[in-house]
Amino acid sequence: MKSPAKTHRFSTRLYRWVVIGMTFVATTAQADTVTVFAAASLRTALDDIAAAFSASTDHEVVISYAGTSVLARQIAQGAPADVVISASTDWMDWLAAQNAIVADSRINIAGNRMVLIGHGAAGAPVAPTATALAERLGQDRIAMALVEAVPAGIYGKHAFEHFGIWAQIAPQVAQTDNVRAALALVAVGAAPFGVVYATDAEADPRVTVLAQFPANSHAAITYPAARVTGHDTPPARAFLHHLQTNATQATLHRHGFRHPADTP
């Protein structure tokens, strides 16, 4: 019969091995998960891309969508993201200046366009001129992402400034935290008009594209992606590589995104 002391030592050793085993399993599971912080405008396409990646690798992908400015600040403050995909090269430059991304991992994965949308059928298209835009918008509300922080809002504001009508319409703008929230306001009829990416308009049949803003009316819209500093895991590297594959580019194109090389 074992003495109580020997039994205690055996139980202690067994407990330690159980803890070590549990830690190993938890660490392995964590390493197999890729946490992605992505611009809200990527939601529909990136959900499909992540599903394809998970199916081919067994790595789980957890995606947090928000306005690029919010995501960038969260990452700079230490949020546990492995990969970040921005809707703005400026915000990715800012993250690089904060040493928050792995500089040599940065790639451009897509391009986009800005459009004016209306609720439902919304009538005839609008010529992209100052007079035509001002007349169609009238005194109605215009949904836009935050015009001083979120890329879609910044691009949209610059487009209206290009036409010289921003000061006139600024009081009518209903600002939202991200571009998908602006899309939602128009989709449900809470705002008659909105400024979103072309890909957002394609994602919701309840809105109609009324005009596409000329490429020279705002900065080029490019989506850069990079690994986050301190989270250089094999699954993160694999996901970033997956973003560059022909299959991913085909998915992005199907959802209305442009190849980054085609972005003016």
Short mmCIF file of C-alpha atoms in Angstrom, two decimals:
data_model
loop_
_atom_site.label_atom_id
_atom_site.label_comp_id
_atom_site.label_asym_id
_atom_site.label_seq_id
_atom_site.Cartn_x
_atom_site.Cartn_y
_atom_site.Cartn_z
CA MET A 1 0.00 0.00 0.00
CA LYS A 2 1.36 3.42 -1.01
CA SER A 3 2.13 5.86 1.74
CA PRO A 4 0.21 9.14 1.83
CA ALA A 5 3.45 10.98 1.05
CA LYS A 6 4.10 8.91 -2.09
CA THR A 7 0.49 9.29 -3.15
CA HIS A 8 0.76 13.04 -2.70
CA ARG A 9 3.97 13.18 -4.77
CA PHE A 10 2.35 11.08 -7.52
CA SER A 11 -0.76 13.30 -7.52
CA THR A 12 1.39 16.42 -7.67
CA ARG A 13 3.39 15.10 -10.64
CA LEU A 14 0.18 14.04 -12.39
CA TYR A 15 -1.34 17.49 -11.81
CA ARG A 16 1.76 19.16 -13.24
CA TRP A 17 1.64 17.00 -16.39
CA VAL A 18 -2.07 17.72 -16.81
CA VAL A 19 -1.41 21.48 -16.52
CA ILE A 20 1.50 21.25 -18.99
CA GLY A 21 -0.69 19.27 -21.39
CA MET A 22 -3.53 21.75 -21.12
CA THR A 23 -1.14 24.64 -21.70
CA PHE A 24 0.27 22.91 -24.78
CA VAL A 25 -3.20 22.33 -26.20
CA ALA A 26 -4.26 25.92 -25.49
CA THR A 27 -1.08 27.28 -27.07
CA THR A 28 -1.47 25.09 -30.12
CA ALA A 29 -5.10 26.14 -30.56
CA GLN A 30 -4.15 29.77 -30.21
CA ALA A 31 -1.37 29.44 -32.78
CA ASP A 32 -3.87 27.94 -35.25
CA THR A 33 -6.16 30.97 -35.06
CA VAL A 34 -5.57 34.07 -37.18
CA THR A 35 -7.08 37.27 -35.82
CA VAL A 36 -7.63 39.83 -38.57
CA PHE A 37 -8.54 43.49 -38.11
CA ALA A 38 -10.09 44.66 -41.37
CA ALA A 39 -11.76 47.73 -42.85
CA ALA A 40 -15.55 47.40 -42.72
CA SER A 41 -15.88 47.74 -46.50
CA LEU A 42 -14.15 44.38 -46.93
CA ARG A 43 -16.74 42.42 -44.94
CA THR A 44 -18.59 40.54 -47.69
CA ALA A 45 -15.53 39.64 -49.76
CA LEU A 46 -13.24 38.90 -46.82
CA ASP A 47 -15.76 36.57 -45.21
CA ASP A 48 -15.60 34.44 -48.38
CA ILE A 49 -11.80 34.67 -48.52
CA ALA A 50 -11.43 33.63 -44.89
CA ALA A 51 -13.78 30.69 -45.36
CA ALA A 52 -11.72 29.45 -48.30
CA PHE A 53 -8.50 29.83 -46.29
CA SER A 54 -9.93 27.92 -43.33
CA ALA A 55 -11.19 25.13 -45.58
CA SER A 56 -7.76 24.65 -47.16
CA THR A 57 -5.61 24.99 -44.02
CA ASP A 58 -7.81 24.15 -40.99
CA HIS A 59 -6.72 27.48 -39.46
CA GLU A 60 -9.57 29.42 -37.89
CA VAL A 61 -9.90 33.06 -38.95
CA VAL A 62 -11.47 35.56 -36.55
CA ILE A 63 -12.20 38.92 -38.18
CA SER A 64 -12.94 42.21 -36.44
CA TYR A 65 -14.49 44.77 -38.81
CA ALA A 66 -14.56 48.51 -38.11
CA GLY A 67 -13.48 51.84 -39.52
CA THR A 68 -9.77 51.82 -40.39
CA SER A 69 -8.98 54.64 -37.97
CA VAL A 70 -10.53 52.73 -35.04
CA LEU A 71 -8.66 49.54 -35.90
CA ALA A 72 -5.34 51.34 -36.32
CA ARG A 73 -5.60 53.00 -32.92
CA GLN A 74 -6.58 49.71 -31.27
CA ILE A 75 -3.57 47.95 -32.77
CA ALA A 76 -1.23 50.75 -31.72
CA GLN A 77 -2.56 50.30 -28.17
CA GLY A 78 -1.76 46.58 -28.22
CA ALA A 79 -4.95 44.91 -29.46
CA PRO A 80 -4.20 41.23 -30.21
CA ALA A 81 -4.46 41.28 -34.01
CA ASP A 82 -2.24 39.11 -36.21
CA VAL A 83 -3.03 40.78 -39.54
CA VAL A 84 -4.42 44.21 -40.35
CA ILE A 85 -6.06 45.26 -43.61
CA SER A 86 -6.64 48.99 -44.02
CA ALA A 87 -8.70 50.99 -46.51
CA SER A 88 -6.04 53.70 -46.48
CA THR A 89 -2.33 53.80 -47.18
CA ASP A 90 -2.09 56.82 -44.86
CA TRP A 91 -3.32 54.84 -41.85
CA MET A 92 -0.98 51.97 -42.68
CA ASP A 93 1.87 54.49 -42.89
CA TRP A 94 0.80 55.69 -39.44
CA LEU A 95 0.93 52.15 -38.06
CA ALA A 96 4.40 51.72 -39.57
CA ALA A 97 5.54 54.91 -37.84
CA GLN A 98 4.27 53.42 -34.57
CA ASN A 99 6.30 50.24 -35.27
CA ALA A 100 3.00 48.40 -35.02
CA ILE A 101 3.37 46.40 -38.25
CA VAL A 102 6.11 44.25 -39.77
CA ALA A 103 7.31 46.64 -42.46
CA ASP A 104 8.53 44.09 -44.99
CA SER A 105 5.25 42.14 -44.79
CA ARG A 106 3.17 45.01 -46.20
CA ILE A 107 1.32 44.34 -49.47
CA ASN A 108 -1.50 45.99 -51.45
CA ILE A 109 -4.40 43.64 -52.09
CA ALA A 110 -7.17 45.68 -53.72
CA GLY A 111 -8.45 48.99 -55.01
CA ASN A 112 -11.90 50.62 -55.00
CA ARG A 113 -14.01 53.55 -56.20
CA MET A 114 -16.32 56.06 -54.50
CA VAL A 115 -19.97 56.34 -55.49
CA LEU A 116 -23.06 58.34 -54.61
CA ILE A 117 -25.98 56.05 -53.76
CA GLY A 118 -29.68 56.54 -53.21
CA HIS A 119 -32.36 54.54 -51.40
CA GLY A 120 -34.30 52.07 -53.54
CA ALA A 121 -34.66 52.90 -57.21
CA ALA A 122 -33.70 56.53 -56.44
CA GLY A 123 -34.33 57.87 -59.92
CA ALA A 124 -32.04 58.58 -62.86
CA PRO A 125 -28.24 58.65 -62.64
CA VAL A 126 -26.55 61.95 -61.82
CA ALA A 127 -23.78 63.47 -63.90
CA PRO A 128 -20.64 63.91 -61.77
CA THR A 129 -20.64 67.70 -61.99
CA ALA A 130 -20.99 70.34 -59.30
CA THR A 131 -24.36 71.60 -60.58
CA ALA A 132 -25.94 68.19 -61.10
CA LEU A 133 -24.80 66.85 -57.73
CA ALA A 134 -25.95 69.93 -55.82
CA GLU A 135 -29.35 69.91 -57.51
CA ARG A 136 -29.98 66.21 -56.85
CA LEU A 137 -28.86 66.33 -53.20
CA GLY A 138 -30.89 69.46 -52.46
CA GLN A 139 -31.45 69.73 -48.70
CA ASP A 140 -31.65 65.97 -48.09
CA ARG A 141 -29.51 64.01 -45.63
CA ILE A 142 -26.34 62.34 -46.90
CA ALA A 143 -24.89 59.40 -44.99
CA MET A 144 -21.09 59.25 -44.88
CA ALA A 145 -18.43 57.64 -42.71
CA LEU A 146 -16.59 60.03 -40.37
CA VAL A 147 -15.16 62.64 -42.72
CA GLU A 148 -12.09 63.48 -40.64
CA ALA A 149 -11.04 59.96 -39.62
CA VAL A 150 -12.50 57.08 -41.66
CA PRO A 151 -11.04 56.63 -45.17
CA ALA A 152 -14.40 56.40 -46.96
CA GLY A 153 -15.52 59.64 -45.32
CA ILE A 154 -12.24 61.35 -46.14
CA TYR A 155 -12.37 60.26 -49.78
CA GLY A 156 -15.99 61.38 -50.04
CA LYS A 157 -15.31 64.78 -48.50
CA HIS A 158 -12.39 65.32 -50.87
CA ALA A 159 -14.61 64.46 -53.83
CA PHE A 160 -17.19 67.06 -52.82
CA GLU A 161 -14.40 69.57 -52.23
CA HIS A 162 -13.13 68.79 -55.72
CA PHE A 163 -16.51 69.89 -57.08
CA GLY A 164 -16.60 72.93 -54.80
CA ILE A 165 -19.84 72.00 -53.03
CA TRP A 166 -18.61 70.62 -49.69
CA ALA A 167 -19.34 73.82 -47.74
CA GLN A 168 -22.86 73.80 -49.14
CA ILE A 169 -23.72 70.19 -48.29
CA ALA A 170 -21.66 69.67 -45.10
CA PRO A 171 -24.59 70.57 -42.77
CA GLN A 172 -26.65 67.80 -44.40
CA VAL A 173 -24.13 65.03 -43.73
CA ALA A 174 -25.02 62.31 -41.22
CA GLN A 175 -21.68 60.84 -40.12
CA THR A 176 -21.29 57.19 -39.09
CA ASP A 177 -18.52 55.16 -37.48
CA ASN A 178 -17.76 53.25 -40.68
CA VAL A 179 -18.84 53.01 -44.30
CA ARG A 180 -21.08 49.97 -43.82
CA ALA A 181 -23.06 51.93 -41.23
CA ALA A 182 -23.52 54.71 -43.81
CA LEU A 183 -24.66 52.10 -46.33
CA ALA A 184 -27.18 50.77 -43.81
CA LEU A 185 -28.74 54.21 -43.27
CA VAL A 186 -29.44 54.52 -46.98
CA ALA A 187 -30.53 50.89 -47.34
CA VAL A 188 -33.28 51.29 -44.73
CA GLY A 189 -34.29 54.74 -45.96
CA ALA A 190 -33.07 56.68 -42.93
CA ALA A 191 -31.01 58.83 -45.32
CA PRO A 192 -32.02 59.37 -48.98
CA PHE A 193 -28.40 59.55 -50.14
CA GLY A 194 -24.98 58.27 -49.14
CA VAL A 195 -21.36 58.15 -50.23
CA VAL A 196 -19.80 54.68 -50.06
CA TYR A 197 -17.41 52.46 -51.92
CA ALA A 198 -18.63 50.89 -55.15
CA THR A 199 -18.24 47.48 -53.53
CA ASP A 200 -20.55 48.47 -50.66
CA ALA A 201 -23.24 49.48 -53.14
CA GLU A 202 -22.94 46.09 -54.85
CA ALA A 203 -23.37 44.33 -51.52
CA ASP A 204 -26.89 45.69 -50.83
CA PRO A 205 -29.72 45.52 -53.39
CA ARG A 206 -31.72 48.13 -51.48
CA VAL A 207 -29.54 50.95 -52.83
CA THR A 208 -28.86 52.32 -56.31
CA VAL A 209 -25.64 53.87 -57.62
CA LEU A 210 -26.44 57.36 -58.86
CA ALA A 211 -22.94 58.54 -59.75
CA GLN A 212 -19.33 57.42 -59.65
CA PHE A 213 -16.86 60.04 -58.52
CA PRO A 214 -13.96 60.62 -60.93
CA ALA A 215 -10.64 59.07 -59.89
CA ASN A 216 -8.99 62.49 -59.85
CA SER A 217 -11.51 63.86 -57.33
CA HIS A 218 -9.87 62.06 -54.38
CA ALA A 219 -6.74 60.11 -53.45
CA ALA A 220 -6.31 56.63 -54.91
CA ILE A 221 -8.20 54.02 -52.86
CA THR A 222 -5.83 51.18 -52.00
CA TYR A 223 -6.15 48.43 -49.39
CA PRO A 224 -2.79 47.53 -47.81
CA ALA A 225 -2.37 44.50 -45.54
CA ALA A 226 0.43 43.61 -43.12
CA ARG A 227 1.33 41.40 -40.18
CA VAL A 228 1.15 43.03 -36.77
CA THR A 229 4.37 43.40 -34.78
CA GLY A 230 4.75 40.66 -32.18
CA HIS A 231 2.26 38.35 -33.89
CA ASP A 232 4.49 36.83 -36.56
CA THR A 233 2.97 33.33 -36.47
CA PRO A 234 3.00 30.74 -39.29
CA PRO A 235 -0.82 30.97 -39.69
CA ALA A 236 -0.58 34.78 -39.96
CA ARG A 237 2.09 34.47 -42.65
CA ALA A 238 0.00 31.85 -44.44
CA PHE A 239 -3.08 34.10 -44.40
CA LEU A 240 -1.14 37.06 -45.75
CA HIS A 241 0.16 34.84 -48.54
CA HIS A 242 -3.40 33.67 -49.21
CA LEU A 243 -4.43 37.29 -49.78
CA GLN A 244 -2.03 37.42 -52.74
CA THR A 245 -3.27 34.29 -54.52
CA ASN A 246 -5.16 34.28 -57.80
CA ALA A 247 -8.14 32.73 -56.02
CA THR A 248 -8.33 35.62 -53.56
CA GLN A 249 -7.98 38.18 -56.33
CA ALA A 250 -10.80 36.46 -58.20
CA THR A 251 -13.01 36.69 -55.11
CA LEU A 252 -12.21 40.37 -54.64
CA HIS A 253 -12.95 41.04 -58.32
CA ARG A 254 -16.26 39.17 -58.04
CA HIS A 255 -17.26 41.50 -55.22
CA GLY A 256 -16.38 44.58 -57.25
CA PHE A 257 -12.87 45.37 -55.99
CA ARG A 258 -10.16 46.36 -58.41
CA HIS A 259 -6.70 44.89 -58.64
CA PRO A 260 -4.37 47.27 -56.74
CA ALA A 261 -2.29 47.79 -59.89
CA ASP A 262 -5.41 49.13 -61.64
CA THR A 263 -6.09 51.79 -59.00
CA PRO A 264 -5.30 55.27 -60.36
#
